[in-house]
Short mmCIF file of C-alpha atoms and ligand atoms in Angstrom, two decimals:
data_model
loop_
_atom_site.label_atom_id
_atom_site.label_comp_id
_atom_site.label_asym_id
_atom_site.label_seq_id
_atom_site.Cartn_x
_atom_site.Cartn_y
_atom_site.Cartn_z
CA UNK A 109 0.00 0.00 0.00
CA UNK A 110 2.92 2.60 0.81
CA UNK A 111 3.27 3.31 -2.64
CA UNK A 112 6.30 5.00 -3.52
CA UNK A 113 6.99 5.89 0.23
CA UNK A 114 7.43 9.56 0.25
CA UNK A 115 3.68 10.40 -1.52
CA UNK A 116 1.69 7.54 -0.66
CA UNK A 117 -1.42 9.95 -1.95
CA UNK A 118 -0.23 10.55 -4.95
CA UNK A 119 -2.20 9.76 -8.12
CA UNK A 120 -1.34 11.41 -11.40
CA UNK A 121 -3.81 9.56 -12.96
CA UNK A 122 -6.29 11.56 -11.41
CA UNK A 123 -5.82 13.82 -14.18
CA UNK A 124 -6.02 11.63 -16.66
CA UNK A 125 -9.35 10.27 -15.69
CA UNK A 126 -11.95 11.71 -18.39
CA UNK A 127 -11.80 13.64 -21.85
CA UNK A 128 -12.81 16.60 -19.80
CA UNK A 129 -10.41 16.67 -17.04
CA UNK A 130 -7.25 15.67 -19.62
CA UNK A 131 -8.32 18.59 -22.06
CA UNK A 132 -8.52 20.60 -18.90
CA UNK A 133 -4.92 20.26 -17.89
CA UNK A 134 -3.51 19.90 -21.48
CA UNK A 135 -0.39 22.17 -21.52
CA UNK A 136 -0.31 21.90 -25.72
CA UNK A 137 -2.95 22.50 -28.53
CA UNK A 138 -1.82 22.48 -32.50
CA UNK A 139 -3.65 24.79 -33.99
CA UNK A 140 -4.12 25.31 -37.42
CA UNK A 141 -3.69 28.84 -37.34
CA UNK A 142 0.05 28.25 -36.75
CA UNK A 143 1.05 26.02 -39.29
CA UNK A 144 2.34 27.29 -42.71
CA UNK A 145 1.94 25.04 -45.90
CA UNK A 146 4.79 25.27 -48.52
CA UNK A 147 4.36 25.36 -52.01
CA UNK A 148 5.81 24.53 -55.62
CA UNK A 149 5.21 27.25 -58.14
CA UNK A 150 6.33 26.24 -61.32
CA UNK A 151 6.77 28.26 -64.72
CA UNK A 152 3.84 27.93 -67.38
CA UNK A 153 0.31 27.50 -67.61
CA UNK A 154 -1.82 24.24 -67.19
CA UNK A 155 0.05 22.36 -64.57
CA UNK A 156 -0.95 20.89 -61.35
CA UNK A 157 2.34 18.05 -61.30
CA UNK A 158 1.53 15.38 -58.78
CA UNK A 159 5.05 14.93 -57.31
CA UNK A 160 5.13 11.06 -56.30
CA UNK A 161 7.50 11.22 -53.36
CA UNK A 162 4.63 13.80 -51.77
CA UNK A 163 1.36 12.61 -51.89
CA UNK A 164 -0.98 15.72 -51.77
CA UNK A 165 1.28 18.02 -53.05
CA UNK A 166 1.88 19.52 -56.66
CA UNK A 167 4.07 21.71 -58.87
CA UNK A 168 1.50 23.92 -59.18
CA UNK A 169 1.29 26.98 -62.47
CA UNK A 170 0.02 30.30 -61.61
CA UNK A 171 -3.13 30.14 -63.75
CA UNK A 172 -4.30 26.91 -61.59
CA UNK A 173 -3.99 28.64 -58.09
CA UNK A 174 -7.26 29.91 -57.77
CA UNK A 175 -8.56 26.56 -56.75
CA UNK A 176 -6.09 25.48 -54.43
CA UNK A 177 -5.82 28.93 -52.80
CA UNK A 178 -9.40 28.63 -52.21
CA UNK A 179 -9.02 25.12 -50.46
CA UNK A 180 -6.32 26.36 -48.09
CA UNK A 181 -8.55 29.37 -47.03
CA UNK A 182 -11.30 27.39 -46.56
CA UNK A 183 -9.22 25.02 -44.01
CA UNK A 184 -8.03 27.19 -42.09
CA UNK A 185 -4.59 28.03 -43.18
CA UNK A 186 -3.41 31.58 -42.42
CA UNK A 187 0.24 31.47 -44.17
CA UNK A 188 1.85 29.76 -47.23
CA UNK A 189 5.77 29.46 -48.40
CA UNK A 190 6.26 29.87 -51.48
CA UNK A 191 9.22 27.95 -53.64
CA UNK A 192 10.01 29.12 -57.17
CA UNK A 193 10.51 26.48 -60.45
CA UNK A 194 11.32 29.13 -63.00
CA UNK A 195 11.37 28.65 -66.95
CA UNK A 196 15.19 29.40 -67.04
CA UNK A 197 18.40 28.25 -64.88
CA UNK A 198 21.39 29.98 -64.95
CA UNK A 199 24.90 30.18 -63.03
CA UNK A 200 23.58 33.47 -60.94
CA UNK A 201 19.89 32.53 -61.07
CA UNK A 202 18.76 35.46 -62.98
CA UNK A 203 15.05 34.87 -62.65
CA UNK A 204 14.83 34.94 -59.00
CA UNK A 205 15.29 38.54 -59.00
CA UNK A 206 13.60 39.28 -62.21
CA UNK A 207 10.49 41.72 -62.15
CA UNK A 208 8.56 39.18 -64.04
CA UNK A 209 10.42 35.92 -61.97
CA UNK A 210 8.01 32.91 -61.05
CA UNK A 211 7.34 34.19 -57.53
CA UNK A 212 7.35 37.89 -58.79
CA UNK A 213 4.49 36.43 -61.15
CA UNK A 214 2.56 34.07 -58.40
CA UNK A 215 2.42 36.99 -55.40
CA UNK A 216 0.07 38.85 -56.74
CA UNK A 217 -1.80 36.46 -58.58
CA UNK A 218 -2.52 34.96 -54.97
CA UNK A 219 -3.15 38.51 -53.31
CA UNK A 220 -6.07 38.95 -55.89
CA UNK A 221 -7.40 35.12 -55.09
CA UNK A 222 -7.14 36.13 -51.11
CA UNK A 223 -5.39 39.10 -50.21
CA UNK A 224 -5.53 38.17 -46.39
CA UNK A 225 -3.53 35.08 -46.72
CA UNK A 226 0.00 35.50 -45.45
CA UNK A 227 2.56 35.35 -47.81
CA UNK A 228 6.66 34.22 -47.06
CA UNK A 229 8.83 33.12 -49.64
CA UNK A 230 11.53 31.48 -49.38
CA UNK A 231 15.14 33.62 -50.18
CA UNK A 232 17.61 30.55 -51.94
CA UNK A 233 19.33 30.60 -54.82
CA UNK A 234 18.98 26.11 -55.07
CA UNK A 235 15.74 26.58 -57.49
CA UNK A 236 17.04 28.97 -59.79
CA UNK A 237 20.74 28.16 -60.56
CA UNK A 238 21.73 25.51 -63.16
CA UNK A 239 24.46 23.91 -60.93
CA UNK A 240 21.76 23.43 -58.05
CA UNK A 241 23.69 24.98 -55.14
CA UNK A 242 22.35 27.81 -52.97
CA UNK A 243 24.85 30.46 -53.84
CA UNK A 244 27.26 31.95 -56.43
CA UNK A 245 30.01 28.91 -57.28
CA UNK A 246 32.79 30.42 -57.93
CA UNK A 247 35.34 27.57 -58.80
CA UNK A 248 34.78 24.27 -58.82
CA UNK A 249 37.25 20.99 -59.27
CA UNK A 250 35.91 17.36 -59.50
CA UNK A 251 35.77 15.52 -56.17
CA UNK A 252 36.82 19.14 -54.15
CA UNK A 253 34.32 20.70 -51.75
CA UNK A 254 31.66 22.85 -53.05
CA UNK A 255 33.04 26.44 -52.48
CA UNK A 256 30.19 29.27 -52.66
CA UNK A 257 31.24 32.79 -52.69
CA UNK A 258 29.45 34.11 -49.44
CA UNK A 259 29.96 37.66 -50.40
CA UNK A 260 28.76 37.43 -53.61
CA UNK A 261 25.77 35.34 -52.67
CA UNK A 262 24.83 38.35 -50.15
CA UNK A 263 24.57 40.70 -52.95
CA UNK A 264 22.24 38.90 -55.27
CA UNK A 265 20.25 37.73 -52.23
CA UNK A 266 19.25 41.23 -51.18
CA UNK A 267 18.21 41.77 -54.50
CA UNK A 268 15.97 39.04 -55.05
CA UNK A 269 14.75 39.74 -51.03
CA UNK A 270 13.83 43.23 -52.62
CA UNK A 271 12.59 42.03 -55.99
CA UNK A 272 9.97 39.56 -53.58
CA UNK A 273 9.13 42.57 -51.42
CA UNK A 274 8.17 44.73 -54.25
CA UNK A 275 6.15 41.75 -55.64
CA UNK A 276 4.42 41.87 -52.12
CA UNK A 277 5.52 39.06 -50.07
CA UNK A 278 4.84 39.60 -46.37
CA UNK A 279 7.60 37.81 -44.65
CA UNK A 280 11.22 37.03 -45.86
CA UNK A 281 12.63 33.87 -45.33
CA UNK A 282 16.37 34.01 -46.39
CA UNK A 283 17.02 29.95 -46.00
CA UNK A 284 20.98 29.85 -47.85
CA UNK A 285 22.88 29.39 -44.76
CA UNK A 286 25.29 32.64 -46.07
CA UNK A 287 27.23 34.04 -43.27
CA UNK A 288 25.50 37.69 -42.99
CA UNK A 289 22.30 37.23 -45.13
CA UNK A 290 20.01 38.09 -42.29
CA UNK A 291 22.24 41.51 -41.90
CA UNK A 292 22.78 42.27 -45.96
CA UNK A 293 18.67 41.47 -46.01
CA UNK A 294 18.05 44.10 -42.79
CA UNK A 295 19.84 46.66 -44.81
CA UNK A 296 19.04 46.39 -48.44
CA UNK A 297 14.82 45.86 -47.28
CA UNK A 298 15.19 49.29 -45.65
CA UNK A 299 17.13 51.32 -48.30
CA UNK A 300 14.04 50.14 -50.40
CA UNK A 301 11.58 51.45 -47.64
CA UNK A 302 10.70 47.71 -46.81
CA UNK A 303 11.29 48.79 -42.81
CA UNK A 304 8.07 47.15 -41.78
CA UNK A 305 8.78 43.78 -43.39
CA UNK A 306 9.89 40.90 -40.88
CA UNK A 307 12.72 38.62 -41.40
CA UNK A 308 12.27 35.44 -40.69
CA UNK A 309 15.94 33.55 -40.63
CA UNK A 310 16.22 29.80 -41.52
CA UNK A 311 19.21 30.24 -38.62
CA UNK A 312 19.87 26.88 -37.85
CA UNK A 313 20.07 24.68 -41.13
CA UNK A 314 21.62 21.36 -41.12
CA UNK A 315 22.65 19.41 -43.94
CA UNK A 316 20.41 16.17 -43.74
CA UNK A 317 19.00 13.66 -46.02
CA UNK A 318 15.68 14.87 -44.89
CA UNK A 319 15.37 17.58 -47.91
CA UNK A 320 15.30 14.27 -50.76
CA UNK A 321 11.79 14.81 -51.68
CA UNK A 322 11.76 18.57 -51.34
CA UNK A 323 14.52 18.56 -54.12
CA UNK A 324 12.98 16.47 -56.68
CA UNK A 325 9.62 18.64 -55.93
CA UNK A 326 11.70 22.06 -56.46
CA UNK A 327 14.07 20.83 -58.85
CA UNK A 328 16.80 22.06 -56.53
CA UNK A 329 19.22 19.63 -56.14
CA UNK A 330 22.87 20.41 -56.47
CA UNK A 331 24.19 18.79 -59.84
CA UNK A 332 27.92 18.12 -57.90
CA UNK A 333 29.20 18.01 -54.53
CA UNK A 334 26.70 18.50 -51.52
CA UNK A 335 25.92 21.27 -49.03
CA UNK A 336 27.92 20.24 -46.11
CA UNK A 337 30.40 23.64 -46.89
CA UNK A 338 27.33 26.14 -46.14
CA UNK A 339 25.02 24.33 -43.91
CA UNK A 340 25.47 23.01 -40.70
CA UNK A 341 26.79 19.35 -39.18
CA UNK A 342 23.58 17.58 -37.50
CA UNK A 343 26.18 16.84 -35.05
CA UNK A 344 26.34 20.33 -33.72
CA UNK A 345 24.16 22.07 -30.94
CA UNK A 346 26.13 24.71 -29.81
CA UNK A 347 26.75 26.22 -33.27
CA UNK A 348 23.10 26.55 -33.45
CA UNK A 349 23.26 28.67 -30.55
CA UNK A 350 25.53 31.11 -32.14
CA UNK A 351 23.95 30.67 -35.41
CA UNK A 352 20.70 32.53 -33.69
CA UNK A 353 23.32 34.50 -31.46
CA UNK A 354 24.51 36.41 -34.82
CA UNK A 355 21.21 36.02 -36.53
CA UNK A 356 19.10 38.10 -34.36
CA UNK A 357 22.48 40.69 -33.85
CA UNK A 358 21.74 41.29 -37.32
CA UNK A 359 17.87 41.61 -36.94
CA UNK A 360 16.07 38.74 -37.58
CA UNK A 361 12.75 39.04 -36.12
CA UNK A 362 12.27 34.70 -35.98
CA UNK A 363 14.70 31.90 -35.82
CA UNK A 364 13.94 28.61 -37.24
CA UNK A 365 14.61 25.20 -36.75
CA UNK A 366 15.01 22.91 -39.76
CA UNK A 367 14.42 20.29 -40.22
CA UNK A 368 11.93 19.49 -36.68
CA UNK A 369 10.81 16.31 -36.04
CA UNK A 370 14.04 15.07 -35.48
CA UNK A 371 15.94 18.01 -33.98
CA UNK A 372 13.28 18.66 -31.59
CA UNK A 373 16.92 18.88 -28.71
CA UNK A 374 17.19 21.93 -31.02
CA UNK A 375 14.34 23.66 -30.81
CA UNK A 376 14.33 22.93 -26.89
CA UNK A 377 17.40 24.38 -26.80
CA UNK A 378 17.24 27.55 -29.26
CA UNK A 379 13.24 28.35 -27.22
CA UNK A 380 14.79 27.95 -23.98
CA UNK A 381 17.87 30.27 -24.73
CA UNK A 382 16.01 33.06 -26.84
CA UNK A 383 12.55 32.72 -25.51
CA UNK A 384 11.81 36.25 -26.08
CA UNK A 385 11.82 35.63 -30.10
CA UNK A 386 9.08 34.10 -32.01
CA UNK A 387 10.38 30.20 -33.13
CA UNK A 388 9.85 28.51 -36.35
CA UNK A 389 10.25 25.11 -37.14
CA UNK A 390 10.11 23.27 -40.45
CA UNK A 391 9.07 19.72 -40.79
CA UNK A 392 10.64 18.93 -44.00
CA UNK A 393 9.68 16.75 -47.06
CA UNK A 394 11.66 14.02 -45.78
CA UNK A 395 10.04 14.21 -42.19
CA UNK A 396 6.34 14.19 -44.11
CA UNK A 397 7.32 11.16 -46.51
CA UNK A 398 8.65 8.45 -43.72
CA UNK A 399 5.06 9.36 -42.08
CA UNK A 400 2.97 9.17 -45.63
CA UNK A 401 5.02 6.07 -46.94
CA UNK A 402 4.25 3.71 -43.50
CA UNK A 403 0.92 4.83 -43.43
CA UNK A 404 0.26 3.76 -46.77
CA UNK A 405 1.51 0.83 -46.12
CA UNK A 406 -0.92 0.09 -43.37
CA UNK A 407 2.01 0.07 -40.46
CA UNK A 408 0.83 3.37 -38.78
CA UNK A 409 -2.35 5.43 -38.32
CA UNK A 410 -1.57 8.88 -40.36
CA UNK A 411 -3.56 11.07 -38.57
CA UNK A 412 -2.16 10.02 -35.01
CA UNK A 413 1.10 9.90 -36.15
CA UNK A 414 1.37 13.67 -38.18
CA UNK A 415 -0.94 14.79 -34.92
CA UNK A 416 1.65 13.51 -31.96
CA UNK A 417 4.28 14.12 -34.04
CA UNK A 418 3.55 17.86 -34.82
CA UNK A 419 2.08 18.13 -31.36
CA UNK A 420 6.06 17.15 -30.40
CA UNK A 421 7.49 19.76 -32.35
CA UNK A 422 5.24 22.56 -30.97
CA UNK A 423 5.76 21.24 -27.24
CA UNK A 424 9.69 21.22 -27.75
CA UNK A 425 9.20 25.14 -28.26
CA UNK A 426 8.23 25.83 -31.85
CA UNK A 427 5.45 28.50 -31.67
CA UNK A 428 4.95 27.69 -35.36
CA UNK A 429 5.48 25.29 -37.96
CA UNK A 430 6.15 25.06 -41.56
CA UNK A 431 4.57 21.86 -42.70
CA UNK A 432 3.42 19.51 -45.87
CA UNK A 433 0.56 18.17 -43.32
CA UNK A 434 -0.65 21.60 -42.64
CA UNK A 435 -4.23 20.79 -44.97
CA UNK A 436 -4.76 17.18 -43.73
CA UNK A 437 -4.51 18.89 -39.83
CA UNK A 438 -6.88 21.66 -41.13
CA UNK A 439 -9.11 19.23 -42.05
CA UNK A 440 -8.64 16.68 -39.24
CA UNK A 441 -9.35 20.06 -36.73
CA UNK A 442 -12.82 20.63 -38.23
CA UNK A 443 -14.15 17.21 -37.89
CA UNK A 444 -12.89 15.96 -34.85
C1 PBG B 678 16.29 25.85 -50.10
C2 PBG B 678 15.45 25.02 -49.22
C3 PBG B 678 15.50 23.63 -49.01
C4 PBG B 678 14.43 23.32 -48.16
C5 PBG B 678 13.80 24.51 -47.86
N1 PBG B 678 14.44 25.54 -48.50
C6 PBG B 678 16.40 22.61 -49.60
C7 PBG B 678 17.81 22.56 -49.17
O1 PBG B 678 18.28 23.35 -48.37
O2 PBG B 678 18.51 21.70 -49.68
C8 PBG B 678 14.04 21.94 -47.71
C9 PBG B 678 12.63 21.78 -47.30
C10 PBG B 678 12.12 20.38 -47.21
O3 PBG B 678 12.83 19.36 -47.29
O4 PBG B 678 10.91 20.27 -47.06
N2 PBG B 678 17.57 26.11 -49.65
ZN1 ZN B 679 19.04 26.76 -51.24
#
């Protein structure tokens, strides 16, 4: 009977007794309200490209948002991210800061469809260059580590963070790992008069084999060598300290955390050292498929899975969360 010795009266399970007493002391609620959904815009007219390693999602042309837009309203979703397939890949990629560039093109399109739906794109270079990596290269030699010129990167970056401004994007979301983006961003948005437009860093970026499907859906991936020179080592915690140390010194107004599901040490650790600044993380492609491909394969129930597991993420410290699951959990929400 002397249970446990010390507190022979306690009984957490007290709590846990009914529906109504656990959703009483639940410390955690996802909301759909806080999860962004990304998504491929691709050059032309007349597509709507299933892409097979992400069931749901589509390379998607500007004349066929309408519909889609319209879905994501209706569920609930208050933000989208917006990745770029342009017509034309070049060394500097050209159209990512062109007036008429893919995302210059889709911004407005989807301000007329719904012009309260918040807008971030995503500020890379990956999409838009033909060698595939997320910065100027300057030289490259067989079997030699990828160099990127950081500098150089920073310059064209600011432009095309300007070029999305203009085109009316409502948060910037600078994701190339460049040493001083969030800084070169900060400046070149305010020279422009872009003061009131937040910055929202992808600070702490490993290099992981969690981005696989993300690539093939934004035709980004790098043609040689990988991206171990630019982002970080998933062995690392510290540096992600000082990668938000220097990224909010610079002005970043949120930090994320990519990927999430399993860095969620990460965001513990980035929320509990900067808990004054809003947190981000992204559950990437990768995360989304190794949940999509066992459920379809009858080993695990998809909508208790993507629910603990996003639950997880937001309970670690992410106050929001990029995510390919944000319609399912929009949906799953209203008919609960
Ligand atoms: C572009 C970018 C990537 C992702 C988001 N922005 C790819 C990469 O860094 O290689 C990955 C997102 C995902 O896997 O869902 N730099
Ligand atoms: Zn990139």
């Amino acid at each position: 009977m002397n249970y446990h010795g010390h507190f022979p009266k306690t009984r957490l399970r007290r709590l846990r007794q009914s529906d109504n007493i656990r959703v009483l002391v639940r410390e955690t609620r996802l909301d759909v309200n806080k999860l962004i959904l990304p998504m491929f815009i691709k050059y032309g007219t007349n597509i709507k490209n299933p892409i097979a390693s992400m069931p749901g999602h589509y390379q998607i042309s500007v004349d066929q948002l309408a519909e889609e837009i319209n879905e994501i309203t209706r569920l609930g979703i208050k933000g989208i991210m917006l990745f770029g397939i342009p017509a034309q890949k070049d060394p500097l990629g050209k159209d990512s800061y062109a007036k008429n560039g893919i995302i210059q093109t889709a911004i407005p399109a989807i301000k007329k469809i719904t012009p309260d739906l918040l807008v971030m794109t995503d500020v890379c270079f990956c999409e838009y260059t033909d060698h595939g990596h997320c910065g100027v290269v300057t030289q490259h030699e067989e079997g030699q580590a990828v160099n990127v010129d950081n500098d150089k990167t920073l310059e064209l970056l600011a432009k095309q963070a300007v070029s999305h401004a203009q085109a009316g994007a409502d948060i910037i979301a600078p994701s190339g790992n460049m040493d001083g983006m969030v800084y070169a961003l900060r400046n070149a948005l305010d020279e422009a008069g872009f003061t009131h437009l937040p910055i929202l860093s992808y600070s702490v970026k490993y290099a992981s084999s969690m981005y696989g499907p993300f690539r093939q859906a934004a035709e980004g991936a790098p043609k040689f060598g990988d991206r171990r020179t630019y982002q970080m080592d998933y062995a690392n915690v510290n540096e992600a300290i000082r990668e938000c140390a220097l990224d909010i010194s610079e002005g970043a107004d949120m930090l994320m955390v990519k990927p999430a599901h399993t860095y969620l040490d990460i965001i513990c650790r980035v929320k509990q050292t900067y808990p004054e600044l809003p947190l981000c993380a992204y559950h990437t492609s990768g995360e989304f498929a190794l949940v999509k491909a066992a459920a379809e394969k009858g080993w695990i129930d998809e909508r208790k899975s993507a629910m603990e597991i996003l639950t997880a993420i937001h309970r670690a410290g992410a106050d929001f969360i990029i995510t390919y699951y944000a319609k399912e959990v929009g949906q799953w929400l209203q008919n609960k």
